[in-house]
C-alpha cells in the first residue's frame, strides 16, 4: 500500500488567508496614508485660509475701524480709491461668509466703518479719493456696479433685521440709511460737481435711477417702514426721517407715480404715524417737490375708488389704517386750494377709509369674542381685538401728533368746506355764489330746507337733504371709529356756528314732535332699519349727549346755551316716545333673532337710548320738564302691564329694564316689592325651618354693636341675608334686653349699625358741604376696609330689601355707581361744588378762560398729599406728559371730575356696590334714578303727611277719631311739634323717622293708637268696661305715666291724659328719651 499524504489542503487555505490579510493590511495602511495626506492638506489649507482671513480681517480692521469714531473729524485720512476698492470687495466677501456663521459685534463694527468710509468718500471733493473713481475705470467699472448692488442688498437686510437694542445698533442703522441716501443722490457727490455737464448729469441720474429700481425690487419701502417704526419706539425719528423720506419720494418720482409704487407707498410709508407731518415740518425739499407734482391727487384717485382701496388695504390692520388716515388728512390740509379742487374725491376717499376701518373693527370684535382673544388698548381707537401689526406706538408725543392730524377733519374750515360742497338745487332761492357769501355757511344750507315742510318722501328723495345727511354720516362714522377722540370731535362740532341749532330746526321741520310719526314710518318700512336721516339724528343725539354732559347748571338752566329748556323738554318727549316705539316694533316683528339681541346691536337705538337715560338723569337732579313728561300714556293707563310683568312677558320686562321711567315712581316701588316677595318665597323654600332658625339668630352687645354685627354676618351667605334675621341685644350689664324681635328690634339694629358705620368719625365715610356721605379716600388706612365696605353695602341692601327706611343721605355721585348704566357719560362737574369747592372754582375758571389754556402749563395729572409726601397721579394714561389745550380743556375738566368723584374711591365703591347687590339685584336697582334710589333708602324726605297718617290709623282701647286725647294729639303734632320732633315721634312708634314710600296705607302692621289706663298692665287686652270708660273719658290716667310703644307692631300706647299740656310734655319727653327698645 502507498503511504498516507500530509494534509496540504489545510496549509494551503491558511496560506491564502494569510496572504489576504497581508494584502488588506497593506490596503488599509495605504488608505490611512492617503487620509493623513488629505487631513494634513485640509488642515494646512484651513490654517492657511484662517491665517489669510485673519490677515484680511486685521487688514480690514486697520483700514476701516478708524471710521467708527462718533466724531467724523477724527476719521483717518482717505486713501486712493484705486487701493480701497479691492478692500471693499474683500470686505463684502468676508462679511457674507462670516454673517452666516456668526453675527458678532466685531463684524457689526467693521460694517459700520465701511459704511462711514463710503459715505465720507462720496462727499469728498477729490475724485481720486472718492468711491466714484472706480466707476470711471473701465477695468473695474462692472465690478464696481456689481459691488454696489450687492452691498445695497446687504444693507437692506441689515436695516430690516437690526432691532435697535443697543447704541451700536442705532449707529449702524443711521449710517446704513445715510449710505443709501448718498449712493442714490448724485447731487451730493461733490467730486463731480466741478466738471458736471449735461451728459454726465444724465448718466449719474440714470445710475441713481437704476439703484432705486434695484432697491425697490428688494422691498426698500417695507424695510424703511420697519426701520422707521423701530426708531419711533426709541424716539429717534428725527435723526432718520430725512433719509427715509428722500429714498421713498425718489422712488415715487423715478417711477413717475406708477400705480404699483403708489399702492406700495400707501401700504408701507403712509402707515407710519405722522410721516407726512414730520416731512412737512422739517421743510423737506423733496416733499415739497412731490406735493407740487400732485402726490395728493394721485393718491386720492386711487383711494376714492372703493374697490381699489379695499384691495389696497387688504393686508393693513385697523391701527395702520388710522395712521394712514392721519397722513392723508395731513396731506390734504397742506394745500387748501388743491383740496378745494379735489374735495368730492377726497370725501369719497374718507368714506372708503372709514368703511374699511369699521369693517375691521366689527370683524375684530367678532373674532376676538369667538376666540376669547384679549384686547389691546390704543389711545385713538380704544380697545382693539384680533391680530394687529404691533404698531401701537408707545411714544405719547407721536400719538398726540396723530390726533393733531385728525383735528383738521373737525376744524371750522373743513366743516364749512363740506357744507359748501353740497349742491344747490334748482328749487333753492339762493344761488351757490350767494351761499358762499353768507357769513354762516351751515345755516345758509339748512335754510334752503326750511322754506317748505319736509315730508317723508322728501327725506328719501331730496338731493339737498341727502347731501346734508351724508355729512352727518361722515361724522357719525368718525365718532364710532375714533372712540377715544369722541369728546374732542363733539366738542369741536358743538362750537361750529349754528350746527346744533340748524340740526334742531331740521328735525322740527320734519313734523310735530320732531317728526316722530314720519321717522317711525321710515324705520318700520325699512327692513335694514337704516336710512341716512338716522345718521343725522344720531349725530344730533351725540352732540346733545355731549352738551348734557359738559354744560353746568348755569349754562343749561340760566343762560340756556345752544338749546332752550323748552327745546330740551320737547326733544325728551320725542326720545321717550321714539325709544318706546322702537322696542315695541322690534318685539312685534316676526324675526328669527331675539328682539333684545337685535336692539343691543342697533346703533340707532343705543344712541337714542343713551341720550334718553342721560337726560332723564339730568332732569332728576334738577327738573326742566313737567312731572308727567316721562310717562307713556298707554302704559300708565294699561292695567295689563303689571299682569304682563307677573307672567314674565319679555317685552314688558325689557321696557322695565331699558326705560323704567315710563311708569310712576309708586308703580315701580310696587313692582320692586313684588319682585322682592317672589325672591323671598324662592329663598325660603331653599332653607329648612330648623336650619333657618339656628343660623339666623344673633346676640349683639350694645357696647360693641358694629363689631359684633360685622363678625356675625360678614361671612353669611346671600340666602341667610335674604331670610329673616333675629337680633337679641345685650345691654351694658351683660344681660339680654327684654322684648321679642318681631322685626322691631331688627329695624333698630339696622339703624344703629348704619348710624355708626356712616359716622365720619369712624373714618369710612366723609361728608360733603351739603351734608351727604361718600367713601373716604383715606379709608384704605383702616384695617380690612374693603370687607367693611362690603358689609355696610349688605346692611344697606338688607334695609331696602326689608323696606326699612334709614336717616342717611348719600352723595349722588356715590349712588350713581349702584345703577348699572353702561356707557353713560354723566358729568360729575356740578357735584364738585360740594365735594371740593376750590377744585370746582379752578375748573370753572379753566372752562371759561378766554386765553390760551396751554399757557397755564396744565397736564392730565393731579398732585395729592399722601402722608406728608406729594404724589402725582395720572388721570389718563401718561397724563403727566400731556399738556391741556383749548381744544381739549372740556375733556380735562370731565376727566378731573371723574377722578375726584370716582377714581380715588373706586375700590370702596366697588365693594360697597357688590355688597348692596347681594340682596338688591342690579335689574331692580336700575328701575330707579339716583334721587329715587336715595328715596328707597331714606324714605320721603319731606315732612310727615299728617292727613295721610290720620286716614290710616287704627284705634284701640276706646280711642276714636273724635276722642279728646286724640284731638289733642293731632293738635300737638300739627301746632306744637317741629318737623324734627314729628320725625322723632314717627321713629318712636315705628323705629323709622321717615314716612313709608307708598304712604301710611302701606305700613304693616298699621299704625295703631291704644288707650292706656293707670291701673292696667300693658299686656291687658281691651275689656268692654275699659273701652266704655275711655270712650267717655272716665278714670283718666295718672299724669306720671309716659307714652310707650311697640315698634314691632307700630303701636303707640297713649295714656288717657287729663289735659293737652300734660300730653304735650309727656310725649315730648318720651320721644326725646332715646332709650331704645327697652322704653316700651
XYZ file of N, CA and C in Angstrom, residues 156 171 202 253 347 363 367 487 604 631 654 702 740 816 830 937:
48
model
N -29.860 96.619 3.111
C -31.303 96.475 3.322
C -31.602 95.375 4.335
N -26.341 103.399 15.808
C -25.326 103.992 14.937
C -25.308 103.289 13.584
N -26.926 113.309 -16.880
C -27.894 112.283 -17.301
C -27.419 110.895 -16.926
N -40.850 109.424 -7.516
C -40.546 110.335 -8.617
C -39.950 109.599 -9.805
N -63.710 113.400 -0.165
C -64.800 112.928 0.692
C -65.062 111.451 0.444
N -65.253 92.976 12.469
C -64.722 91.616 12.321
C -63.767 91.264 13.453
N -64.332 88.109 15.908
C -63.302 87.073 16.009
C -62.688 87.045 17.399
N -65.051 112.818 22.487
C -65.352 114.091 23.147
C -64.738 115.267 22.406
N -78.657 102.885 16.185
C -79.626 103.959 16.350
C -80.287 103.867 17.719
N -93.889 109.876 31.356
C -94.797 108.737 31.402
C -95.372 108.452 30.017
N -88.418 93.972 29.247
C -87.374 94.756 28.569
C -87.659 96.256 28.674
N -74.571 95.918 72.897
C -74.724 97.340 72.581
C -73.400 98.093 72.698
N -89.202 90.559 72.353
C -89.063 89.528 71.332
C -88.971 90.213 69.981
N -74.709 106.910 42.183
C -74.825 106.701 40.745
C -74.157 105.401 40.300
N -70.726 119.284 38.412
C -71.538 120.036 39.369
C -71.453 119.443 40.774
N -83.869 104.351 49.996
C -83.023 104.125 51.172
C -83.539 104.897 52.376
